Coordinates of C-alpha atoms and ligand atoms in Angstrom, one line a residue:
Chain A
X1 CA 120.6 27.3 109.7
X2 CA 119.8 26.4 113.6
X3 CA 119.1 29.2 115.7
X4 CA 121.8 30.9 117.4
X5 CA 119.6 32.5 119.8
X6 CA 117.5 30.8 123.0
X7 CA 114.7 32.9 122.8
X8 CA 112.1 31.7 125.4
X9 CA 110.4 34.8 126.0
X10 CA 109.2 35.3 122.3
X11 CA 108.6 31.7 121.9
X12 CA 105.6 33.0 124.2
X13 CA 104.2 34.8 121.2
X14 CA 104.1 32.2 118.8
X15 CA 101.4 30.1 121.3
X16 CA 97.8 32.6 120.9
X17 CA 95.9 32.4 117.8
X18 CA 96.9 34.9 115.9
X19 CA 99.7 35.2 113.9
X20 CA 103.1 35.6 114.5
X21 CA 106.2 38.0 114.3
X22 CA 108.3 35.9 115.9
X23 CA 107.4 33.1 114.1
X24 CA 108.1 35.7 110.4
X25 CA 111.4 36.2 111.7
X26 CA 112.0 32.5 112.8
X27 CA 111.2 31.9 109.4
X28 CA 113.8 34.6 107.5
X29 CA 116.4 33.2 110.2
X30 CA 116.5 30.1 108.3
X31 CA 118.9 31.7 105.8
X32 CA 119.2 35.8 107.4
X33 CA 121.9 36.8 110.1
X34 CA 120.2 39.7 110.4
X35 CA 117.2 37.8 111.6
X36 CA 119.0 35.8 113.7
X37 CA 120.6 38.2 115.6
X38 CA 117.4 40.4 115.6
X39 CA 115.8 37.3 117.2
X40 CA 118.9 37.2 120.0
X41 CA 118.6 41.2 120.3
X42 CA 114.8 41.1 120.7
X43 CA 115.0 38.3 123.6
X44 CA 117.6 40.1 125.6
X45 CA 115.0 43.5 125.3
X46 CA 112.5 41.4 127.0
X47 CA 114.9 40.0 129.7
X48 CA 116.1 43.1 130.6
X49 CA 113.1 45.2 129.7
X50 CA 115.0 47.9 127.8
X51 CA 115.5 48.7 124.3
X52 CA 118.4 47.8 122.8
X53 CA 117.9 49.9 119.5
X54 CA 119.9 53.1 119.1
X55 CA 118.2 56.0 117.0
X56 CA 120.1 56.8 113.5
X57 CA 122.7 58.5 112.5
X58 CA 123.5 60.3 108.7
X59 CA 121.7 57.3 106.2
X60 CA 120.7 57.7 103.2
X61 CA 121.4 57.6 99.5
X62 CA 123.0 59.8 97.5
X63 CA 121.4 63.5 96.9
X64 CA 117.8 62.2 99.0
X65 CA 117.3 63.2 102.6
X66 CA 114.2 60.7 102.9
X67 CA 113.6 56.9 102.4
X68 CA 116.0 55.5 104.5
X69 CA 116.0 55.2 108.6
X70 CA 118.8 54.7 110.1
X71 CA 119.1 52.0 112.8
X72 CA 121.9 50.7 114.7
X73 CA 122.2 48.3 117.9
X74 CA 123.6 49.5 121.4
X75 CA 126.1 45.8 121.5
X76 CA 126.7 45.1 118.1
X77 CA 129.6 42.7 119.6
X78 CA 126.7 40.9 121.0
X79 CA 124.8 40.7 118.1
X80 CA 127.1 41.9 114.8
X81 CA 124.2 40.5 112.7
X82 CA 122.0 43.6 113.6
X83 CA 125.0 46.1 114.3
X84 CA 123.3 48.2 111.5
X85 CA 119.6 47.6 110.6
X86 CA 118.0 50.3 108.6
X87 CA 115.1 50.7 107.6
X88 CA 114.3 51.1 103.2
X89 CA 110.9 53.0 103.0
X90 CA 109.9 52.1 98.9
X91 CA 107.1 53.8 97.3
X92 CA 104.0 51.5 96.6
X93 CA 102.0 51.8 93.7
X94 CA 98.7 53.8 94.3
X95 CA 95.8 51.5 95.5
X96 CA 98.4 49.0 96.0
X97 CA 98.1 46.9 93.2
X98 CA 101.4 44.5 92.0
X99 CA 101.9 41.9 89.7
X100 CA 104.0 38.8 91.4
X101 CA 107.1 39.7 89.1
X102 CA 107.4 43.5 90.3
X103 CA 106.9 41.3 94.2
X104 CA 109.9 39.0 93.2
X105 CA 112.1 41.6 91.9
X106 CA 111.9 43.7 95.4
X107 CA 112.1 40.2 97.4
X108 CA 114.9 39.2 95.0
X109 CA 116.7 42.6 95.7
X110 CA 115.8 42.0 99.6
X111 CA 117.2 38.7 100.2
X112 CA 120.4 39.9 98.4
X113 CA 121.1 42.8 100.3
X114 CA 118.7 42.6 103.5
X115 CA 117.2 40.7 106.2
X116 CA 114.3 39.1 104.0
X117 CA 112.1 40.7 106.4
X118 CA 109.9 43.3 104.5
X119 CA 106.3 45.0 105.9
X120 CA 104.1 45.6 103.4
X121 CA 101.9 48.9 103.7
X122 CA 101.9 49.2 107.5
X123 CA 100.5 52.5 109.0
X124 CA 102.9 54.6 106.8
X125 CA 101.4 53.0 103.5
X126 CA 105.0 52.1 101.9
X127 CA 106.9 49.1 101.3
X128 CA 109.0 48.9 104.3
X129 CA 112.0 46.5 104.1
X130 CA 113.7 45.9 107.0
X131 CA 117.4 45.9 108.2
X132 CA 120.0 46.3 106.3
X133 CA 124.1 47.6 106.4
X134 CA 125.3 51.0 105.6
X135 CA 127.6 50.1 102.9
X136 CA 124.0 47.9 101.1
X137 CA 122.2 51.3 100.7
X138 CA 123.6 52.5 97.6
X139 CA 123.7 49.1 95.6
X140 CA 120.0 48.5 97.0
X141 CA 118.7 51.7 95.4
X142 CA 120.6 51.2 92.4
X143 CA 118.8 48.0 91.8
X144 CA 115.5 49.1 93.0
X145 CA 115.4 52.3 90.5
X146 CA 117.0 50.7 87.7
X147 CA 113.8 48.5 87.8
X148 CA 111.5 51.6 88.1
X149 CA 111.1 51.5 91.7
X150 CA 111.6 54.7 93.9
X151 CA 112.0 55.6 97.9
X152 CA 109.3 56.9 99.9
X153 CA 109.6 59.5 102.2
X154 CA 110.6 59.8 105.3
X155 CA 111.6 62.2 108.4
X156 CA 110.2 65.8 107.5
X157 CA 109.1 65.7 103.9
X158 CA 105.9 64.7 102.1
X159 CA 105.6 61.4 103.4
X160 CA 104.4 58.6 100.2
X161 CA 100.7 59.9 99.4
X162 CA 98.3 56.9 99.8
X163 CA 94.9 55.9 98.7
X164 CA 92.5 53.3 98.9
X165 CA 91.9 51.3 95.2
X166 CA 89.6 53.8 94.2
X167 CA 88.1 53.5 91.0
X168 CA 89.9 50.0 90.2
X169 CA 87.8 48.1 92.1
X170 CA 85.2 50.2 93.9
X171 CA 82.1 51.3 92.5
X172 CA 81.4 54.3 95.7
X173 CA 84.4 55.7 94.1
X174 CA 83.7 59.6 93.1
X175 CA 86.8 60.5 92.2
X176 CA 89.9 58.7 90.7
X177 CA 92.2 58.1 94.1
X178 CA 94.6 56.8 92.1
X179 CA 95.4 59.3 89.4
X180 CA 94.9 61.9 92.3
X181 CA 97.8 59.9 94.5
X182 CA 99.9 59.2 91.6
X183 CA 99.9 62.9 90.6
X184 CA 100.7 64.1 94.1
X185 CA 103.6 61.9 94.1
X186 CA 105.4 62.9 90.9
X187 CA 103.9 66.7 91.1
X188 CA 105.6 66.7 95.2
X189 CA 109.1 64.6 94.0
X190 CA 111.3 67.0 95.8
X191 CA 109.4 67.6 98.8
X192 CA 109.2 64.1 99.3
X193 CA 113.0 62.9 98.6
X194 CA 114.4 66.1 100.1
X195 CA 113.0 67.1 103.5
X196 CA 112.6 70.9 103.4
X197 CA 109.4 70.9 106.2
X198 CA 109.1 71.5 109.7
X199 CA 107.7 67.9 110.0
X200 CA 106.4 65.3 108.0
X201 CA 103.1 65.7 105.6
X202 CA 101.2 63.2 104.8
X203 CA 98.5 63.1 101.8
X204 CA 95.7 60.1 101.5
X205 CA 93.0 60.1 98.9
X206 CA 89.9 58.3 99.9
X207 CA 86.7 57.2 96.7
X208 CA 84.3 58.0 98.9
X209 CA 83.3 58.9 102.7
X210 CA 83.4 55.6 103.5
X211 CA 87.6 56.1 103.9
X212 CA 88.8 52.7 103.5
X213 CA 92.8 54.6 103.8
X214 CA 91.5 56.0 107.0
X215 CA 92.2 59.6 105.7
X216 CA 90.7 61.7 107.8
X217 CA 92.6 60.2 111.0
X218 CA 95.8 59.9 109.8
X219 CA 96.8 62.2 106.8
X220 CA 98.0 66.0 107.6
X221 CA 95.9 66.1 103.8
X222 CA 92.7 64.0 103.8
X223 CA 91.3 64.2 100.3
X224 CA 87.9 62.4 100.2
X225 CA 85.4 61.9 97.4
X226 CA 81.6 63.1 97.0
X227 CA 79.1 64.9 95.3
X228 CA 77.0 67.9 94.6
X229 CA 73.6 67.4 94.4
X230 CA 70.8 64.6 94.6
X231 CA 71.5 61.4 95.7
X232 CA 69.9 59.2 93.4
X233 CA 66.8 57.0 94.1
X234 CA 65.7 53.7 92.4
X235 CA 62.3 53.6 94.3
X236 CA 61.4 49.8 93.2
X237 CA 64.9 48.7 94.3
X238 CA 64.0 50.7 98.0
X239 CA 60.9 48.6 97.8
X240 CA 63.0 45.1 97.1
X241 CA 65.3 45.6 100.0
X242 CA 62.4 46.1 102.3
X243 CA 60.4 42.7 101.0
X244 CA 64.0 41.5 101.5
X245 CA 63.5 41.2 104.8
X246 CA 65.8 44.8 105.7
X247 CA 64.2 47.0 108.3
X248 CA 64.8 50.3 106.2
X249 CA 63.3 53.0 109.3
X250 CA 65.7 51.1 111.5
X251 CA 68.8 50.1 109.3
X252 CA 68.8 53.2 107.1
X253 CA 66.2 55.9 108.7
X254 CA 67.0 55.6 112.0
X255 CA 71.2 55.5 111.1
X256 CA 71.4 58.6 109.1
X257 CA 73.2 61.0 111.0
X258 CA 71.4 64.3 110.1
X259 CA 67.7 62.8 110.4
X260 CA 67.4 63.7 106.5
X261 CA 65.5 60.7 105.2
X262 CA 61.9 60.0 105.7
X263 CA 60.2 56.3 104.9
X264 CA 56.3 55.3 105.1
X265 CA 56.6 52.0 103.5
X266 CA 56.0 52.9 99.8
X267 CA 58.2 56.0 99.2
X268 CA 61.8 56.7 100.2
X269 CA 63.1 60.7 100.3
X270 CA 66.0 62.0 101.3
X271 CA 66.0 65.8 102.2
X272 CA 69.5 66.6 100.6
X273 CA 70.2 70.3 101.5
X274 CA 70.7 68.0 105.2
X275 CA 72.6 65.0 104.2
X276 CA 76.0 65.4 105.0
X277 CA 77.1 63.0 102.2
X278 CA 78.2 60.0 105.1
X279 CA 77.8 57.6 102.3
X280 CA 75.5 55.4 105.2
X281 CA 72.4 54.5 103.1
X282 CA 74.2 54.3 99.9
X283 CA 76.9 51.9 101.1
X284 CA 73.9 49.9 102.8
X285 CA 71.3 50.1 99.9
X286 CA 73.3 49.6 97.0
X287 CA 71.3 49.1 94.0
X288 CA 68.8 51.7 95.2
X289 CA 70.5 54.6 95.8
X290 CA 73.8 56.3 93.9
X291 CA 75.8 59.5 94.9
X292 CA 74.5 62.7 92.4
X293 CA 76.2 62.8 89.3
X294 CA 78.4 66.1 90.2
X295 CA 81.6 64.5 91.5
X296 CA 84.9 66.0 93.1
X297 CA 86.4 66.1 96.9
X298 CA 86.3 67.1 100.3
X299 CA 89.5 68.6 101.1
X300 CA 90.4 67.9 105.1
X301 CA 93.3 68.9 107.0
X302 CA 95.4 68.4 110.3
X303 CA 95.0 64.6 111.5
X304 CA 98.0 63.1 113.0
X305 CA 98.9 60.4 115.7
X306 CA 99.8 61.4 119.3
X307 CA 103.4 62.6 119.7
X308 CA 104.1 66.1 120.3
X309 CA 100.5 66.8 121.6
X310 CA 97.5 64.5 120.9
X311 CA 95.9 62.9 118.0
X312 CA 94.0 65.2 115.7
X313 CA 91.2 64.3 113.3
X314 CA 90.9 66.3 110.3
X315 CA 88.9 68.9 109.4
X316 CA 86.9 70.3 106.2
X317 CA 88.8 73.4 104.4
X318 CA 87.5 73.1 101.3
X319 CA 84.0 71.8 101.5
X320 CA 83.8 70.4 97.7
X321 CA 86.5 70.9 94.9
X322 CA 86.6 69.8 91.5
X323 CA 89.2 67.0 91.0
X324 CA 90.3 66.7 87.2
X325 CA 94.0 66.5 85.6
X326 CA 95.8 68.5 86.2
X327 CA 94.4 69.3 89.4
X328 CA 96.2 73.2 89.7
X329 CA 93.5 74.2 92.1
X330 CA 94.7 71.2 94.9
X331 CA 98.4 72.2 94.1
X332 CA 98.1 75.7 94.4
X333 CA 95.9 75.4 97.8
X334 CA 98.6 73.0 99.3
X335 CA 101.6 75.8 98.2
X336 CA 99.8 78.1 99.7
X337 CA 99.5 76.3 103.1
X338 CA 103.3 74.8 103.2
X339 CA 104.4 78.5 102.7
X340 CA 102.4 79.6 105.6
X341 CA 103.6 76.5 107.9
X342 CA 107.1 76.8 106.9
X343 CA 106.9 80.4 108.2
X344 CA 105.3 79.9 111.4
X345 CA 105.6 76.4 112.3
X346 CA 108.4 75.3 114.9
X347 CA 110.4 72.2 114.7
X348 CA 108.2 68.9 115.0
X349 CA 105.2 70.8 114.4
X350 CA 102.6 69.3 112.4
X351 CA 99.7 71.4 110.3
X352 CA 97.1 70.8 112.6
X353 CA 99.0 71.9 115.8
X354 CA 100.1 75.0 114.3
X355 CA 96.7 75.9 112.9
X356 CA 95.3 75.1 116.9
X357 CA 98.0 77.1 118.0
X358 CA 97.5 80.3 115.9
X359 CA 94.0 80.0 115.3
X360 CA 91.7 78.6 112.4
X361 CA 90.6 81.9 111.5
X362 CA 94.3 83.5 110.9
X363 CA 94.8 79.6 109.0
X364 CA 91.7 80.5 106.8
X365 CA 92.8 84.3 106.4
X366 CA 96.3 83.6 105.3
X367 CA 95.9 80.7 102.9
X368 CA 92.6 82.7 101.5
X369 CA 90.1 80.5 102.2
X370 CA 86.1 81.6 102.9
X371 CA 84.8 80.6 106.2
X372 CA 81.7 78.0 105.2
X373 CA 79.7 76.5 107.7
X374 CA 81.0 72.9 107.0
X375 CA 83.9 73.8 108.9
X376 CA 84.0 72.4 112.5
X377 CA 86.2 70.4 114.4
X378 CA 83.7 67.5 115.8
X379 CA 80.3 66.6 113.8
X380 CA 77.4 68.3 115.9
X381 CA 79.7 70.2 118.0
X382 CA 82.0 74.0 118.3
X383 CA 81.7 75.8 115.3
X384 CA 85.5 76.1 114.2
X385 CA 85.0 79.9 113.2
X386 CA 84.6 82.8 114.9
X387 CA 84.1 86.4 113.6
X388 CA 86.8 89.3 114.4
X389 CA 85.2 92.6 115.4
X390 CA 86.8 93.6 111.9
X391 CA 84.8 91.5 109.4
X392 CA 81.5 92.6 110.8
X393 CA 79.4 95.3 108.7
X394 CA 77.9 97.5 110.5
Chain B
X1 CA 123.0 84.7 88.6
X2 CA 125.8 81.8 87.6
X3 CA 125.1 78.6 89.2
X4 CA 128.6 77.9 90.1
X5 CA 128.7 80.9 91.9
X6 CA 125.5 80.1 93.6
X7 CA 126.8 76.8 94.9
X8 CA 129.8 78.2 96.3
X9 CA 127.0 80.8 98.3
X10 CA 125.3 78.1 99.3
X11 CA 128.1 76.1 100.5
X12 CA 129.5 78.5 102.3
X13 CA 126.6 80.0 104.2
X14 CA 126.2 75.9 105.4
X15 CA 130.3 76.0 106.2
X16 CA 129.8 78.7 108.4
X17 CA 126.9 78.0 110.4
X18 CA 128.3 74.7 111.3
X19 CA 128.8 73.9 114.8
X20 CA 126.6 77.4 115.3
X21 CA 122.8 76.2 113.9
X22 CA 122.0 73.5 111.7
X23 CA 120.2 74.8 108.8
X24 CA 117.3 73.2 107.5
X25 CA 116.5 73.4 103.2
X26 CA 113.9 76.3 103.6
X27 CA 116.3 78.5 105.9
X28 CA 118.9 77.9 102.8
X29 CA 116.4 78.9 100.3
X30 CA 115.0 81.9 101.8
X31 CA 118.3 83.6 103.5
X32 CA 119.8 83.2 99.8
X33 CA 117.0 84.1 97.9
X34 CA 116.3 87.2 99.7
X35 CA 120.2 88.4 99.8
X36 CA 120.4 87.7 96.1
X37 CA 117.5 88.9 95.0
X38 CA 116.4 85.6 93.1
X39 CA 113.8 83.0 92.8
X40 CA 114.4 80.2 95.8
X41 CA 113.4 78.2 93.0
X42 CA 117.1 78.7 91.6
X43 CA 118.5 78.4 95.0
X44 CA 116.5 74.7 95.0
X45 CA 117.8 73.9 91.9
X46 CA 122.0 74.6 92.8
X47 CA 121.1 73.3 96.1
X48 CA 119.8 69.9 94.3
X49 CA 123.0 69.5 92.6
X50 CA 125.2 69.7 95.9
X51 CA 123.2 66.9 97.2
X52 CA 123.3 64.9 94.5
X53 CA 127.2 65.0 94.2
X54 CA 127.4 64.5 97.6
X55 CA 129.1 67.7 98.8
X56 CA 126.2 68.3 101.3
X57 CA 124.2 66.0 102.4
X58 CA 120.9 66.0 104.2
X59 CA 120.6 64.7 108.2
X60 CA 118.3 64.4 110.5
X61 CA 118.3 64.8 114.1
X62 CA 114.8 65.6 115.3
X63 CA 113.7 68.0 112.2
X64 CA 115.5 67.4 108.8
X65 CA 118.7 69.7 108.1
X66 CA 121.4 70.1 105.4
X67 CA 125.1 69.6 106.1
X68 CA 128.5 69.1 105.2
X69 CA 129.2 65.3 104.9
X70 CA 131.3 63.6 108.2
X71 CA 135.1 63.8 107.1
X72 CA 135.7 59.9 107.4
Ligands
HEM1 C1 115.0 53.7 118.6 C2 114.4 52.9 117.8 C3 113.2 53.3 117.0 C4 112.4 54.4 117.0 C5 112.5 55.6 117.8 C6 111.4 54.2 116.0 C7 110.4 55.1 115.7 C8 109.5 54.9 114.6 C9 108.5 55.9 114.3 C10 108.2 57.2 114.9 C11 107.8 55.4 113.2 C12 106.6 56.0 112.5 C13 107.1 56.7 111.4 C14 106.0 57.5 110.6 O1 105.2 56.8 110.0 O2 106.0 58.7 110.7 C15 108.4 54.1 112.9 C16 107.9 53.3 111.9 C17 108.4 52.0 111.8 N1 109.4 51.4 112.4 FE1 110.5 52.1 113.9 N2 111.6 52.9 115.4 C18 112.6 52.3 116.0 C19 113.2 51.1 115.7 C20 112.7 50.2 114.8 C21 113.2 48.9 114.6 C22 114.4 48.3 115.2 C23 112.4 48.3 113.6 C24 112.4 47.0 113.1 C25 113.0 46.0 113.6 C26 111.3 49.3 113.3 C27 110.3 49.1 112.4 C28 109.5 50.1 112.0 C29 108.5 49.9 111.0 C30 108.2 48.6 110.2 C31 107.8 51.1 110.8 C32 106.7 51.4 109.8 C33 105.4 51.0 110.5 C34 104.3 51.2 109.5 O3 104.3 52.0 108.7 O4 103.4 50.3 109.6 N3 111.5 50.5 114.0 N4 109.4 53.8 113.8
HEM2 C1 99.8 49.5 121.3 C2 100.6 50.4 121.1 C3 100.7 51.3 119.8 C4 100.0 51.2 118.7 C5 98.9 50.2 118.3 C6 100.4 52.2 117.8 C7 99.9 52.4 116.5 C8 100.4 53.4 115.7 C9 99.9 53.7 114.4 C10 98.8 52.9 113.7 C11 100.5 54.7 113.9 C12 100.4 55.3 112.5 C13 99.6 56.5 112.4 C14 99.6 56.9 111.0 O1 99.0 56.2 110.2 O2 100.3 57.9 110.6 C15 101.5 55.2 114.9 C16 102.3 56.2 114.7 C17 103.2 56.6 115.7 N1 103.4 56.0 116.9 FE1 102.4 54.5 117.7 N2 101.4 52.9 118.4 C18 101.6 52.4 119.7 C19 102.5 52.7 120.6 C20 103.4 53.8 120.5 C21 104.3 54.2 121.5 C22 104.5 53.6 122.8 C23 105.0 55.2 120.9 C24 106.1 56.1 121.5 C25 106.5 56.1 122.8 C26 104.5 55.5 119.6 C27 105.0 56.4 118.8 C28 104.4 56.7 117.5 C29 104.9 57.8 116.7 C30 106.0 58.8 117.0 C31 104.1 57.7 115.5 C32 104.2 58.7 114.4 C33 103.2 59.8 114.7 C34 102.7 60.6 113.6 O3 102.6 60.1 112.5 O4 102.4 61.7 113.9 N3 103.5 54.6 119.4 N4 101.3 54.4 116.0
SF4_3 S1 87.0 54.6 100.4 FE1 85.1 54.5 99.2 S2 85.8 54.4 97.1 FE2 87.6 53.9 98.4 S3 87.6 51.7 98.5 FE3 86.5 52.4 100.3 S4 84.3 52.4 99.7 FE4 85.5 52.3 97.8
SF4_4 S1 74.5 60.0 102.8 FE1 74.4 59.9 105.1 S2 73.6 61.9 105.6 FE2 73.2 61.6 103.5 S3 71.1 60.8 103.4 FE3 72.5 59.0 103.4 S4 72.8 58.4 105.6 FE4 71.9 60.5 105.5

C-alpha cells in the first residue's frame, strides 16, 4: 500500500537515534487503513497544533464495563480509516511471560480485526491493542476468550494487577509475585470487569525492595517482598568481594541508608533492628549476603500519577504480612479499605487522596489497623501518625 | 427474595433516575440492599445478569456508572 498521507512533520521523528513511532505505524500502514489514516490524522494535529481525538462514548462488550476505551476522531470524513479507534486493554500473564504461539494468536486476532498496532505492557501493564471499529468489539473478545484470553480493566475498576517475574527468574524474590498477582486477578474478577469504584485501583506485587514493577510509585496497592529477621552473612564471600577489588566501606558501608553496617577489613555486621530491608548490600554483594529466612510482604498504599492533585508515593500499612495461598489476610485488608473509600471517596478520587484528605489516623482507625512506627510518608522525614487526645492513658 | 423480582427493582430504580443522576454499581447495591433488607451480594449477582443480557449496560463519563442501553 503507498501512503495516503504527506506526513512531513512526523517524518521529523523518524531522523534521532532512537526508535520510532512513526516509523511502527509506517510499518502497520503497509497493509492497515487504520494506520494510514492515524498517520494523516496525527500530521494534521501537528499542523494545527490541536488534538483531533474525541473522548469515548458507551464501548464495550457485552455484561463488562472495563477493557475497552472508546475512541473516536473529530473528521472522520477526513480520515474514515480512524472514524472509530478504540482501545482493547487484554490481560497479560503475571510476570509477563508468553510463548510465540499465545503472541501469534493475539497478533493473528489483531490484524483481523484491528490496526496491527498493539503496545505491549506500557505504564498500565496490559496488552494494549490499538484502534479498532465498534461493530469489531464483540467478534474480537469472542476470539480472544475462546482462546483463554481475558480483558483488563479499565475506567474505575481494579485495574490488571501487575508484577515483576518474581520467583521465575529472580533469586531476591521473597515472595511468589506471580501466584500473588494471579490470585488477585481471579479472587477481584468483578471488580475488575465491572467498575463499581470511585476511581481506578491498581495492585503490583514487587520480589523484593528492589521493585523492578515500580510498585511503590504507581500502584494505589504496592505489595513488596521481605523478611523478618537476620540478614544472612557468608563472611569469606565479604572477604572475596573486597580482594575483588570492591571498596566495601564505600560501595556498601557508606550506601546503606540507616548507617546499620560496620566493616574493619576482616568482619562484616549488620545491626538489623536498623536495616530497613532496602535490599542495597544484598543486591550489590550477592553471594555474601541473603535476606533472613522469614519471608512475606510489605503492604504499601496510595501512589498514583498526577491528575486530580499530584503524584503520590506509597506508604507502609502493614509493615510485614505473611503471604501464603490463600492469602485471606490481604483480601480481607483490601475489603476492608474499598468499603471505607466507597463511602467517603468522591468521584475521581484515588485511595491516597482520600486518606490525605480525611486523615491517616481516621484511615488507620477505620480499616483497624495499629499505628507502627514504619509508617511515614517520606523516609527520614514527618511521622505519618499523630495521637488524638483520646488514645492517651493518663 | 426472587431474583426476577429483584431485577425488575433494580431496573427500575435505574429507569427512574435517568436523566435525574447517573448511578454508579455501589449506589445500586447499597440503596437496594438496605430497602430490601438483603446481602448486596444478591443485588451484585441480579445486577450481573442485567449486564450480561444487555438490558443495562455500564458507561462511563468521568467515574463509571450503570445505565439503560441508547435506544438505536
Ligand atoms: C482524547 C483522547 C485521549 C485521552 C483523554 C487519553 C487518555 C488516556 C489516559 C488517561 C490513559 C492512562 C490510563 C490509565 O492507565 O489509567 C491512557 C492510556 C493510553 N492511551 Fe490514551 N487517551 C486518548 C487518546 C488515545 C489515542 C488516540 C491513543 C492511540 C492512538 C491512545 C493510546 C493510549 C495507550 C497506548 C495507553 C496505555 C499506555 C500505557 O499503559 O502505557 N490514547 N490514555
Ligand atoms: C512527557 C510527558 C508525559 C509522560 C512521560 C507521562 C507518563 C505517564 C506515565 C508513565 C503514566 C503511568 C503511571 C502509571 O503507571 O500508572 C501516566 C499516567 C497518566 N498520565 Fe501521563 N505522561 C505525560 C504527560 C501527560 C499529560 C500532558 C497528561 C494530561 C494532560 C497526562 C495524563 C495522564 C493521566 C491522566 C494518567 C493516569 C494517571 C493515574 O494513573 O493516576 N500525562 N503518564
Ligand atoms: S523486584 Fe526484586 S524479585 Fe522482582 S525482579 Fe526485581 S529484583 Fe527480582
Ligand atoms: S538492606 Fe539496606 S538498610 Fe539493610 S543493611 Fe542492607 S543496605 Fe542497610
Amino acid at each position: 500500500m503507498s501512503m495516503k498521507h504527506q506526513t512531513p512533520l512526523l517524518d521529523e521523528l523518524e531522523k534521532g537515534t532512537f526508535p520510532s513511532f512513526v516509523k511502527e505505524i509506517k510499518r502497520a500502514a503497509e497493509h492497515s487503513d487504520y494506520a494510514q489514516d492515524l498517520l494523516g490524522l496525527l500530521e494534521l494535529s501537528y499542523k494545527e497544533k490541536v488534538t483531533h481525538w474525541k473522548h469515548g462514548g458507551i464501548v464495550g462488550v457485552r455484561g463488562y464495563g472495563a477493557g475497552v476505551i472508546g475512541r473516536y476522531s473529530d473528521i472522520p470524513d477526513q480520515f474514515p480509516g480512524v472514524a472509530h479507534f478504540h482501545t482493547v486493554r487484554v490481560n497479560q500473564p503475571s510476570g509477563f511471560f508468553y510463548t510465540t504461539k499465545a503472541l501469534r494468536e493475539i497478533c493473528e486476532v489483531w490484524d483481523k480485526y484491528g490496526s496491527g498496532l498493539t503496545n505491549m505492557h506500557g505504564s498500565t501493564g496490559d496488552i494494549i491493542l490499538l484502534g479498532t471499529k465498534t461493530e469489531n468489539l464483540e467478534p474480537i473478545f469472542a476470539e480472544l476468550s475462546s482462546k483463554g484470553w481475558d480483558l483488563g480493566g479499565s475506567g474505575s475498576a481494579v485495574r490488571t494487577p501487575s508484577c515483576c517475574l518474581g520467583a521465575a527468574r529472580c533469586e531476591w524474590a521473597n515472595i511468589d509475585a506471580m501466584s500473588i498477582t494471579n490470585e488477585i486477578t481471579q479472587h477481584y474478577q468483578d471488580e475488575m470487569h465491572r467498575p463499581a469504584f470511585p476511581y481506578k485501583f491498581k495492585f503490583k506485587v514487587a520480589g523484593c525492595a528492589v521493585d523492578c514493577i515500580a510498585s511503590i510509585a504507581r500502584a494505589d496497592m504496592s505489595i513488596i517482598g521481605t523478611w523478618r529477621g537476620d540478614i544472612r552473612i557468608d563472611q569469606g564471600e565479604v572477604k572475596n568481594y573486597a580482594q575483588g577489588g570492591m571498596d566495601i566501606q564505600k560501595e556498601i558501608v557508606d550506601m546503606c541508608p540507616t548507617e546499620c553496617i560496620s566493616w574493619d577489613g576482616s568482619e562484616f555486621k549488620i545491626d538489623n533492628e536498623d536495616c530497613s530491608r532496602c535490599m542495597h548490600c544484598i543486591a550489590k554483594m550477592t553471594k555474601a549476603l541473603r535476606p533472613g529466612t522469614e519471608k512475606g510482604a510489605t503492604i504499601l498504599l496510595g501512589s498514583k500519577a498526577p491528575i486530580v492533585t499530584g503524584a503520590l508515593m506509597s506508604w507502609v500499612i502493614v509493615p510485614f504480612m505473611k503471604m501464603e495461598p490463600p492469602y485471606t489476610e490481604l483480601f480481607e485488608l483490601v475489603d476492608k479499605i474499598w468499603e471505607w473509600w466507597d463511602e467517603y471517596g468522591k468521584n475521581r478520587e484515588r485511595i491516597g487522596e482520600l486518606i490525605e484528605r480525611l486523615s491517616f489516623t481516621t484511615f488507620l482507625k477505620e480499616v483497624g489497623l495499629k499505628p507502627q512506627p514504619a509508617m511515614v510518608k517520606e523516609p527520614r522525614r514527618d511521622p505519618f501518625f499523630f495521637w488524638s487526645e483520646e488514645d492517651i492513658e493518663k | 427474595m426472587e431474583k426476577e423480582e429483584l431485577k425488575k427493582i433494580i431496573y427500575q430504580l435505574v429507569e427512574k433516575s435517568t436523566g435525574k443522576k447517573k448511578l454508579k454499581q455501589s449506589d445500586i447495591l447499597k440503596k437496594v440492599a438496605a430497602d430490601q433488607g438483603i446481602d448486596k451480594s444478591e443485588v451484585k449477582a441480579a445486577l450481573r445478569e442485567l449486564m450480561d443480557a444487555g438490558e443495562l449496560i455500564f458507561t462511563y463519563f468521568g467515574g463509571s456508572f450503570v445505565e439503560i442501553p441508547p435506544k438505536e
